[in-house]
mmCIF file of C-alpha atoms and ligand atoms in Angstrom:
data_model
loop_
_atom_site.group_PDB
_atom_site.id
_atom_site.type_symbol
_atom_site.label_atom_id
_atom_site.label_comp_id
_atom_site.label_asym_id
_atom_site.label_seq_id
_atom_site.Cartn_x
_atom_site.Cartn_y
_atom_site.Cartn_z
ATOM 1 C CA MET V 1 82.184 -47.438 -79.305
ATOM 2 C CA ASN V 2 78.113 -48.600 -80.563
ATOM 3 C CA GLN V 3 76.904 -51.192 -78.773
ATOM 4 C CA ASP V 4 74.534 -53.550 -79.996
ATOM 5 C CA ILE V 5 71.091 -54.330 -77.291
ATOM 6 C CA HIS V 6 69.670 -57.196 -77.711
ATOM 7 C CA THR V 7 65.861 -57.737 -75.939
ATOM 8 C CA ALA V 8 62.591 -59.744 -75.918
ATOM 9 C CA LEU V 9 60.744 -56.110 -76.652
ATOM 10 C CA LEU V 10 62.961 -55.336 -79.640
ATOM 11 C CA GLN V 11 63.196 -58.140 -81.645
ATOM 12 C CA GLN V 12 59.191 -58.506 -81.170
ATOM 13 C CA LYS V 13 59.198 -54.327 -81.978
ATOM 14 C CA GLY V 14 61.362 -55.023 -85.233
ATOM 15 C CA ILE V 15 63.427 -52.391 -83.688
ATOM 16 C CA ARG V 16 67.438 -51.819 -84.225
ATOM 17 C CA LEU V 17 69.216 -50.312 -80.681
ATOM 18 C CA ALA V 18 72.269 -49.449 -79.999
ATOM 19 C CA VAL V 19 74.321 -47.085 -76.806
ATOM 20 C CA LYS V 20 76.760 -45.259 -78.037
ATOM 21 C CA ARG V 21 79.060 -45.310 -74.119
ATOM 22 C CA GLU V 22 80.628 -42.547 -74.516
ATOM 23 C CA ASP V 23 80.853 -43.464 -70.410
ATOM 24 C CA LEU V 24 84.149 -45.214 -71.764
ATOM 25 C CA ILE V 25 85.252 -42.189 -73.309
ATOM 26 C CA HIS V 26 88.054 -41.258 -70.563
ATOM 27 C CA PRO V 27 88.203 -42.769 -66.822
ATOM 28 C CA LEU V 28 87.756 -39.743 -64.609
ATOM 29 C CA ILE V 29 86.182 -36.942 -67.191
ATOM 30 C CA PRO V 30 83.467 -39.601 -68.870
ATOM 31 C CA GLY V 31 80.712 -38.463 -71.593
ATOM 32 C CA ASN V 32 79.256 -35.381 -72.225
ATOM 33 C CA LYS V 33 81.592 -33.869 -69.774
ATOM 34 C CA TYR V 34 84.908 -34.116 -70.929
ATOM 35 C CA ARG V 35 82.681 -33.217 -75.192
ATOM 36 C CA LYS V 36 81.875 -29.774 -73.146
ATOM 37 C CA LEU V 37 85.439 -29.071 -71.163
ATOM 38 C CA LYS V 38 87.614 -29.752 -74.782
ATOM 39 C CA TYR V 39 87.566 -26.406 -76.239
ATOM 40 C CA ASN V 40 87.165 -24.405 -72.924
ATOM 41 C CA LEU V 41 90.178 -25.925 -71.360
ATOM 42 C CA ILE V 42 91.596 -24.953 -75.058
ATOM 43 C CA LYS V 43 90.203 -21.935 -74.949
ATOM 44 C CA ALA V 44 91.442 -21.028 -71.005
ATOM 45 C CA ARG V 45 95.014 -22.032 -72.168
ATOM 46 C CA ASP V 46 94.672 -19.557 -75.470
ATOM 47 C CA GLU V 47 94.137 -17.020 -73.029
ATOM 48 C CA GLY V 48 97.139 -18.038 -69.916
ATOM 49 C CA SER V 49 94.508 -19.364 -67.800
ATOM 50 C CA ASP V 50 95.742 -20.727 -64.739
ATOM 51 C CA THR V 51 92.352 -21.430 -63.287
ATOM 52 C CA LEU V 52 88.995 -22.629 -63.760
ATOM 53 C CA LEU V 53 85.289 -21.597 -62.048
ATOM 54 C CA THR V 54 82.878 -22.762 -62.144
ATOM 55 C CA PHE V 55 79.644 -23.864 -60.484
ATOM 56 C CA GLY V 56 77.133 -26.662 -59.204
ATOM 57 C CA GLY V 57 75.131 -28.819 -56.685
ATOM 58 C CA ALA V 58 75.915 -31.557 -54.894
ATOM 59 C CA TYR V 59 75.997 -34.087 -56.555
ATOM 60 C CA SER V 60 76.949 -32.415 -60.204
ATOM 61 C CA ASN V 61 78.652 -34.844 -62.247
ATOM 62 C CA HIS V 62 79.862 -30.870 -64.136
ATOM 63 C CA ILE V 63 81.792 -30.654 -61.124
ATOM 64 C CA ALA V 64 83.365 -33.988 -60.770
ATOM 65 C CA ALA V 65 84.343 -33.669 -64.266
ATOM 66 C CA THR V 66 86.024 -29.440 -64.136
ATOM 67 C CA ALA V 67 87.898 -31.026 -60.838
ATOM 68 C CA ALA V 68 89.103 -34.459 -63.133
ATOM 69 C CA ALA V 69 89.921 -32.524 -66.055
ATOM 70 C CA GLY V 70 91.643 -29.136 -63.992
ATOM 71 C CA ARG V 71 94.158 -31.846 -61.890
ATOM 72 C CA GLU V 72 94.251 -33.730 -66.062
ATOM 73 C CA TYR V 73 95.905 -30.859 -67.874
ATOM 74 C CA GLY V 74 96.504 -28.470 -65.259
ATOM 75 C CA PHE V 75 94.384 -26.248 -63.430
ATOM 76 C CA LYS V 76 93.590 -24.783 -60.025
ATOM 77 C CA THR V 77 89.582 -25.169 -60.474
ATOM 78 C CA ILE V 78 87.264 -23.350 -57.767
ATOM 79 C CA GLY V 79 83.296 -25.038 -57.714
ATOM 80 C CA ILE V 80 80.924 -23.154 -56.458
ATOM 81 C CA ILE V 81 78.739 -24.841 -54.490
ATOM 82 C CA ARG V 82 75.192 -24.085 -53.697
ATOM 83 C CA GLY V 83 74.359 -25.714 -50.184
ATOM 84 C CA GLU V 84 75.750 -23.464 -47.582
ATOM 85 C CA GLU V 85 75.286 -26.469 -45.119
ATOM 86 C CA LEU V 86 77.313 -29.055 -47.079
ATOM 87 C CA GLN V 87 80.811 -26.608 -46.215
ATOM 88 C CA ASP V 88 81.625 -29.004 -43.023
ATOM 89 C CA ARG V 89 80.106 -32.204 -44.942
ATOM 90 C CA THR V 90 81.799 -33.011 -47.964
ATOM 91 C CA ASP V 91 83.642 -35.643 -46.288
ATOM 92 C CA ARG V 92 80.691 -37.882 -46.273
ATOM 93 C CA ASN V 93 79.772 -36.498 -49.708
ATOM 94 C CA PRO V 94 80.480 -38.526 -53.247
ATOM 95 C CA THR V 95 81.208 -35.891 -55.431
ATOM 96 C CA LEU V 96 83.091 -33.203 -53.330
ATOM 97 C CA ARG V 97 85.389 -35.699 -52.093
ATOM 98 C CA PHE V 98 86.179 -36.877 -55.502
ATOM 99 C CA ALA V 99 86.477 -32.747 -56.621
ATOM 100 C CA GLN V 100 88.316 -32.585 -53.818
ATOM 101 C CA GLU V 101 91.236 -35.437 -53.943
ATOM 102 C CA GLN V 102 91.223 -33.776 -57.523
ATOM 103 C CA GLY V 103 92.707 -30.410 -55.914
ATOM 104 C CA MET V 104 89.037 -28.654 -56.505
ATOM 105 C CA ASP V 105 88.860 -25.366 -53.728
ATOM 106 C CA PHE V 106 85.703 -24.760 -52.977
ATOM 107 C CA ARG V 107 82.508 -21.734 -52.084
ATOM 108 C CA PHE V 108 80.325 -23.150 -50.661
ATOM 109 C CA VAL V 109 76.963 -20.550 -50.844
ATOM 110 C CA SER V 110 73.702 -20.422 -50.153
ATOM 111 C CA ARG V 111 70.485 -21.030 -52.524
ATOM 112 C CA GLU V 112 69.999 -17.208 -52.652
ATOM 113 C CA ASP V 113 73.758 -15.953 -53.857
ATOM 114 C CA PHE V 114 73.972 -19.556 -56.314
ATOM 115 C CA ARG V 115 71.087 -18.405 -58.244
ATOM 116 C CA LYS V 116 73.053 -15.099 -58.810
ATOM 117 C CA LYS V 117 75.951 -16.884 -60.886
ATOM 118 C CA GLN V 118 75.175 -14.893 -64.172
ATOM 119 C CA ASP V 119 75.238 -11.970 -62.677
ATOM 120 C CA GLU V 120 77.332 -9.168 -63.333
ATOM 121 C CA SER V 121 77.944 -7.648 -60.225
ATOM 122 C CA PHE V 122 78.107 -11.230 -58.236
ATOM 123 C CA ILE V 123 80.892 -13.029 -60.599
ATOM 124 C CA ALA V 124 82.382 -9.261 -60.409
ATOM 125 C CA GLY V 125 82.999 -10.191 -56.296
ATOM 126 C CA LEU V 126 84.573 -13.979 -56.897
ATOM 127 C CA ARG V 127 87.136 -12.293 -59.345
ATOM 128 C CA ARG V 128 87.996 -9.965 -56.490
ATOM 129 C CA GLU V 129 88.105 -12.490 -54.157
ATOM 130 C CA PHE V 130 90.498 -15.632 -56.817
ATOM 131 C CA GLY V 131 91.818 -13.614 -59.557
ATOM 132 C CA ARG V 132 91.968 -14.015 -62.741
ATOM 133 C CA PHE V 133 89.884 -17.202 -63.560
ATOM 134 C CA TYR V 134 88.332 -18.784 -66.765
ATOM 135 C CA LEU V 135 84.432 -18.912 -66.070
ATOM 136 C CA ILE V 136 82.766 -22.263 -67.276
ATOM 137 C CA PRO V 137 79.440 -21.531 -66.610
ATOM 138 C CA GLU V 138 77.155 -24.175 -64.660
ATOM 139 C CA GLY V 139 76.355 -27.402 -66.162
ATOM 140 C CA GLY V 140 79.271 -26.708 -68.615
ATOM 141 C CA THR V 141 76.791 -25.110 -71.840
ATOM 142 C CA ASN V 142 78.381 -23.073 -72.998
ATOM 143 C CA GLU V 143 79.187 -22.010 -77.306
ATOM 144 C CA LEU V 144 82.581 -24.419 -76.966
ATOM 145 C CA ALA V 145 80.696 -26.848 -75.221
ATOM 146 C CA VAL V 146 77.875 -27.447 -78.643
ATOM 147 C CA LYS V 147 81.179 -27.233 -80.622
ATOM 148 C CA GLY V 148 82.838 -30.364 -78.586
ATOM 149 C CA CYS V 149 79.240 -32.126 -78.255
ATOM 150 C CA GLU V 150 79.115 -31.658 -82.589
ATOM 151 C CA GLU V 151 82.230 -35.003 -81.710
ATOM 152 C CA ILE V 152 79.733 -37.341 -80.048
ATOM 153 C CA LEU V 153 78.430 -38.836 -83.843
ATOM 154 C CA ALA V 154 80.622 -40.457 -86.136
ATOM 155 C CA PRO V 155 80.512 -40.270 -89.736
ATOM 156 C CA GLY V 156 79.178 -44.218 -89.140
ATOM 157 C CA ASP V 157 76.285 -42.883 -86.941
ATOM 158 C CA SER V 158 74.207 -41.687 -89.601
ATOM 159 C CA THR V 159 72.871 -44.633 -90.500
ATOM 160 C CA TYR V 160 70.842 -44.275 -87.339
ATOM 161 C CA ASP V 161 67.411 -43.031 -88.346
ATOM 162 C CA TYR V 162 66.794 -41.915 -84.593
ATOM 163 C CA VAL V 163 69.395 -40.836 -82.202
ATOM 164 C CA CYS V 164 68.444 -39.444 -78.434
ATOM 165 C CA CYS V 165 70.054 -37.854 -75.855
ATOM 166 C CA ALA V 166 69.974 -37.085 -71.834
ATOM 167 C CA VAL V 167 68.823 -33.059 -72.220
ATOM 168 C CA GLY V 168 69.932 -31.138 -68.930
ATOM 169 C CA THR V 169 70.656 -27.279 -69.869
ATOM 170 C CA GLY V 170 70.676 -29.335 -74.308
ATOM 171 C CA GLY V 171 73.980 -27.968 -74.847
ATOM 172 C CA THR V 172 74.746 -32.112 -75.525
ATOM 173 C CA LEU V 173 71.372 -32.446 -77.519
ATOM 174 C CA SER V 174 72.478 -29.073 -78.999
ATOM 175 C CA GLY V 175 75.937 -30.335 -80.841
ATOM 176 C CA LEU V 176 73.512 -33.334 -81.246
ATOM 177 C CA ILE V 177 71.111 -31.973 -83.057
ATOM 178 C CA ASN V 178 74.119 -29.787 -85.732
ATOM 179 C CA SER V 179 76.592 -32.415 -86.388
ATOM 180 C CA ALA V 180 73.282 -35.525 -86.830
ATOM 181 C CA GLY V 181 72.260 -36.021 -90.489
ATOM 182 C CA ASP V 182 68.223 -34.268 -92.821
ATOM 183 C CA GLN V 183 67.591 -38.001 -92.264
ATOM 184 C CA GLN V 184 67.903 -38.097 -88.433
ATOM 185 C CA LYS V 185 65.521 -37.318 -85.713
ATOM 186 C CA VAL V 186 67.004 -36.643 -82.630
ATOM 187 C CA LEU V 187 65.106 -37.113 -79.871
ATOM 188 C CA GLY V 188 65.907 -35.187 -75.900
ATOM 189 C CA PHE V 189 64.240 -36.902 -73.227
ATOM 190 C CA PRO V 190 64.646 -34.099 -70.388
ATOM 191 C CA ALA V 191 65.294 -35.363 -66.827
ATOM 192 C CA LEU V 192 63.767 -32.257 -65.271
ATOM 193 C CA LYS V 193 59.820 -31.079 -65.279
ATOM 194 C CA GLY V 194 59.198 -28.580 -67.522
ATOM 195 C CA SER V 195 61.819 -25.992 -68.495
ATOM 196 C CA PHE V 196 63.367 -23.221 -70.805
ATOM 197 C CA LEU V 197 64.681 -25.993 -72.693
ATOM 198 C CA ASN V 198 63.117 -25.374 -76.239
ATOM 199 C CA GLU V 199 64.308 -21.421 -76.211
ATOM 200 C CA ASP V 200 68.145 -22.838 -74.918
ATOM 201 C CA ILE V 201 67.721 -25.621 -77.826
ATOM 202 C CA CYS V 202 66.639 -23.206 -80.495
ATOM 203 C CA LYS V 203 69.787 -20.611 -78.640
ATOM 204 C CA PHE V 204 72.536 -23.596 -79.598
ATOM 205 C CA ALA V 205 70.908 -25.793 -83.239
ATOM 206 C CA ARG V 206 70.871 -24.775 -86.287
ATOM 207 C CA SER V 207 68.533 -27.358 -87.598
ATOM 208 C CA GLY V 208 64.900 -28.580 -86.889
ATOM 209 C CA ASN V 209 65.296 -32.152 -87.205
ATOM 210 C CA TRP V 210 64.450 -31.829 -82.953
ATOM 211 C CA GLN V 211 62.188 -33.362 -80.618
ATOM 212 C CA LEU V 212 62.075 -33.518 -76.833
ATOM 213 C CA MET V 213 60.339 -36.696 -75.122
ATOM 214 C CA GLU V 214 58.159 -35.103 -71.961
ATOM 215 C CA GLY V 215 57.031 -37.165 -69.629
ATOM 216 C CA PHE V 216 60.279 -39.640 -68.664
ATOM 217 C CA HIS V 217 61.697 -37.400 -65.626
ATOM 218 C CA PHE V 218 60.161 -39.470 -62.479
ATOM 219 C CA GLY V 219 59.171 -35.666 -60.507
ATOM 220 C CA GLY V 220 61.672 -34.096 -61.464
ATOM 221 C CA TYR V 221 65.325 -33.578 -62.024
ATOM 222 C CA ALA V 222 67.091 -36.357 -59.723
ATOM 223 C CA ARG V 223 63.820 -37.570 -58.655
ATOM 224 C CA VAL V 224 63.831 -41.322 -57.958
ATOM 225 C CA ASP V 225 61.570 -44.215 -57.148
ATOM 226 C CA GLU V 226 61.800 -47.300 -56.984
ATOM 227 C CA THR V 227 60.495 -48.713 -60.595
ATOM 228 C CA LEU V 228 63.466 -47.045 -62.215
ATOM 229 C CA VAL V 229 66.161 -48.173 -59.146
ATOM 230 C CA ARG V 230 64.530 -51.549 -60.389
ATOM 231 C CA PHE V 231 64.441 -50.746 -64.234
ATOM 232 C CA ILE V 232 68.271 -49.574 -63.932
ATOM 233 C CA ASN V 233 69.518 -52.802 -62.191
ATOM 234 C CA ASP V 234 67.635 -54.842 -64.419
ATOM 235 C CA PHE V 235 69.086 -53.358 -68.206
ATOM 236 C CA ARG V 236 72.601 -53.732 -66.275
ATOM 237 C CA LYS V 237 71.890 -57.707 -65.902
ATOM 238 C CA GLN V 238 70.341 -57.608 -69.588
ATOM 239 C CA THR V 239 73.314 -55.942 -71.080
ATOM 240 C CA GLY V 240 76.577 -55.114 -68.839
ATOM 241 C CA ILE V 241 75.250 -51.645 -69.139
ATOM 242 C CA PRO V 242 75.326 -49.367 -65.668
ATOM 243 C CA LEU V 243 72.121 -46.355 -66.398
ATOM 244 C CA ASP V 244 72.496 -42.880 -63.845
ATOM 245 C CA PRO V 245 69.890 -42.431 -61.954
ATOM 246 C CA VAL V 246 69.236 -38.473 -63.203
ATOM 247 C CA TYR V 247 70.186 -38.742 -67.095
ATOM 248 C CA THR V 248 70.820 -42.060 -68.488
ATOM 249 C CA GLY V 249 68.581 -43.792 -66.806
ATOM 250 C CA LYS V 250 64.944 -41.950 -67.411
ATOM 251 C CA MET V 251 66.935 -41.968 -71.121
ATOM 252 C CA MET V 252 66.345 -45.743 -72.284
ATOM 253 C CA TYR V 253 63.408 -45.826 -69.754
ATOM 254 C CA GLY V 254 61.581 -43.315 -71.840
ATOM 255 C CA ILE V 255 63.412 -44.710 -75.023
ATOM 256 C CA LEU V 256 62.103 -48.844 -73.969
ATOM 257 C CA ALA V 257 58.384 -47.051 -72.769
ATOM 258 C CA LEU V 258 58.756 -45.648 -76.258
ATOM 259 C CA VAL V 259 59.438 -48.493 -78.016
ATOM 260 C CA ARG V 260 56.339 -50.250 -76.590
ATOM 261 C CA GLN V 261 54.546 -48.349 -77.234
ATOM 262 C CA GLY V 262 54.809 -48.224 -80.859
ATOM 263 C CA TYR V 263 56.526 -44.550 -81.211
ATOM 264 C CA PHE V 264 59.440 -46.614 -83.310
ATOM 265 C CA GLU V 265 58.052 -47.374 -86.818
ATOM 266 C CA ASN V 266 59.496 -51.170 -87.571
ATOM 267 C CA GLY V 267 62.778 -51.711 -88.398
ATOM 268 C CA ALA V 268 63.627 -48.545 -87.133
ATOM 269 C CA SER V 269 66.993 -48.121 -85.240
ATOM 270 C CA ILE V 270 68.281 -46.170 -82.506
ATOM 271 C CA LEU V 271 71.682 -45.054 -81.351
ATOM 272 C CA ALA V 272 71.693 -43.067 -77.485
ATOM 273 C CA ILE V 273 74.252 -42.066 -76.830
ATOM 274 C CA HIS V 274 75.824 -42.952 -72.583
ATOM 275 C CA THR V 275 76.550 -39.439 -71.159
ATOM 276 C CA GLY V 276 78.396 -40.821 -68.427
ATOM 277 C CA GLY V 277 77.210 -39.926 -64.465
ATOM 278 C CA LEU V 278 77.814 -42.798 -63.632
ATOM 279 C CA GLN V 279 79.452 -41.026 -60.613
ATOM 280 C CA GLY V 280 76.587 -40.329 -59.448
ATOM 281 C CA ILE V 281 74.479 -43.528 -58.111
ATOM 282 C CA ALA V 282 77.340 -43.333 -54.635
ATOM 283 C CA GLY V 283 75.437 -40.189 -53.794
ATOM 284 C CA MET V 284 72.332 -41.158 -55.361
ATOM 285 C CA ASN V 285 72.294 -44.358 -53.009
ATOM 286 C CA ARG V 286 72.223 -42.747 -50.111
ATOM 287 C CA THR V 287 69.510 -40.567 -49.949
ATOM 288 C CA LEU V 288 67.733 -43.847 -51.231
ATOM 289 C CA GLU V 289 69.178 -45.782 -48.210
ATOM 290 C CA ARG V 290 68.270 -42.871 -45.995
ATOM 291 C CA LYS V 291 64.094 -43.144 -47.827
ATOM 292 C CA GLY V 292 64.228 -47.898 -47.359
ATOM 293 C CA LEU V 293 64.245 -47.976 -50.795
ATOM 294 C CA PRO V 294 66.469 -50.297 -52.881
ATOM 295 C CA LEU V 295 69.545 -50.032 -54.178
ATOM 296 C CA ILE V 296 71.042 -49.851 -57.605
ATOM 297 C CA ASP V 297 73.898 -51.580 -58.019
ATOM 298 C CA LYS V 298 77.126 -51.122 -57.634
ATOM 299 C CA ASP V 299 80.215 -53.904 -58.989
HETATM 300 C C1 PLP K 1 74.559 -33.289 -67.597
HETATM 301 C C2 PLP K 1 74.896 -34.325 -68.120
HETATM 302 C C3 PLP K 1 73.865 -34.056 -69.341
HETATM 303 C C4 PLP K 1 73.560 -32.869 -69.245
HETATM 304 O O1 PLP K 1 73.571 -32.154 -70.376
HETATM 305 P P1 PLP K 1 73.677 -31.319 -71.164
HETATM 306 O O2 PLP K 1 74.823 -30.522 -71.694
HETATM 307 O O3 PLP K 1 73.590 -30.229 -69.645
HETATM 308 O O4 PLP K 1 72.133 -31.509 -71.379
HETATM 309 C C5 PLP K 1 73.458 -35.770 -69.475
HETATM 310 N N1 PLP K 1 73.614 -36.469 -69.357
HETATM 311 C C6 PLP K 1 74.640 -36.869 -67.627
HETATM 312 C C7 PLP K 1 75.783 -37.495 -67.804
HETATM 313 C C8 PLP K 1 75.298 -35.509 -67.279
HETATM 314 O O5 PLP K 1 76.674 -35.596 -66.665
#
């Protein structure tokens, strides 16, 4: 569903903006994480695997989604979680508590070990410990994930001049790039500071109709400040659309900043992808509370 946004700024600049509500496609496996898991789960089943194993941080949307998908589609799930100190605190972490309720088993590893997550010897160790499993990389990005994200855009979406999306690993953006029309431009808003994203995207993307809009990461991955929190709360009051603080909030802030700067030509139409991530608000609010910052409104 594409939801049109109306604000004084958009009207004044002559810009049409709609939000594709991918956050609503599944109650427990929302947004791009559903798209990225879809063909991986089909392959896992075809291979006769009954267990999914993946990696993530303490507030990972991917961990939450994989746990819920496992429960819904009949797979056991194992989450390799960054940070041994979380071991005794899972019930105080909303993301891990949710994943556990969905039946995920955890293995907490040090940051040093977590960095080895792509090493063959590390994975061989996991196979010795857990037996056979279907491995999904951290963040869920691989070729099958990109294929799933190629299904985000519908035929009717080819009328938009711009397609905008938040970027973590770039898997979702790659799927959008591959399915967008030649006349469209795909803009990615990185949620992290300085990375090898361009290379990663080039690995999966089959077209050059895209660009990364740097400078809207608010200091780095999962960093937030009062400006961003207030923006997210105001946007929700104005439009009824909740945004998450790690990805979609920063993307929307960036889009509207570019509108204000006159980046988009008068009469342009923009489709912003709401990739979900709302499960992360509860965890982020605990951090904000500790820092004495305003909280993100929840229903
Ligand atoms: C994971 C995630 C992203 C990033 O997706 P990539 O394919 O890794 O770039 C964007 N938005 C939300 C809400 C996410 O959870």
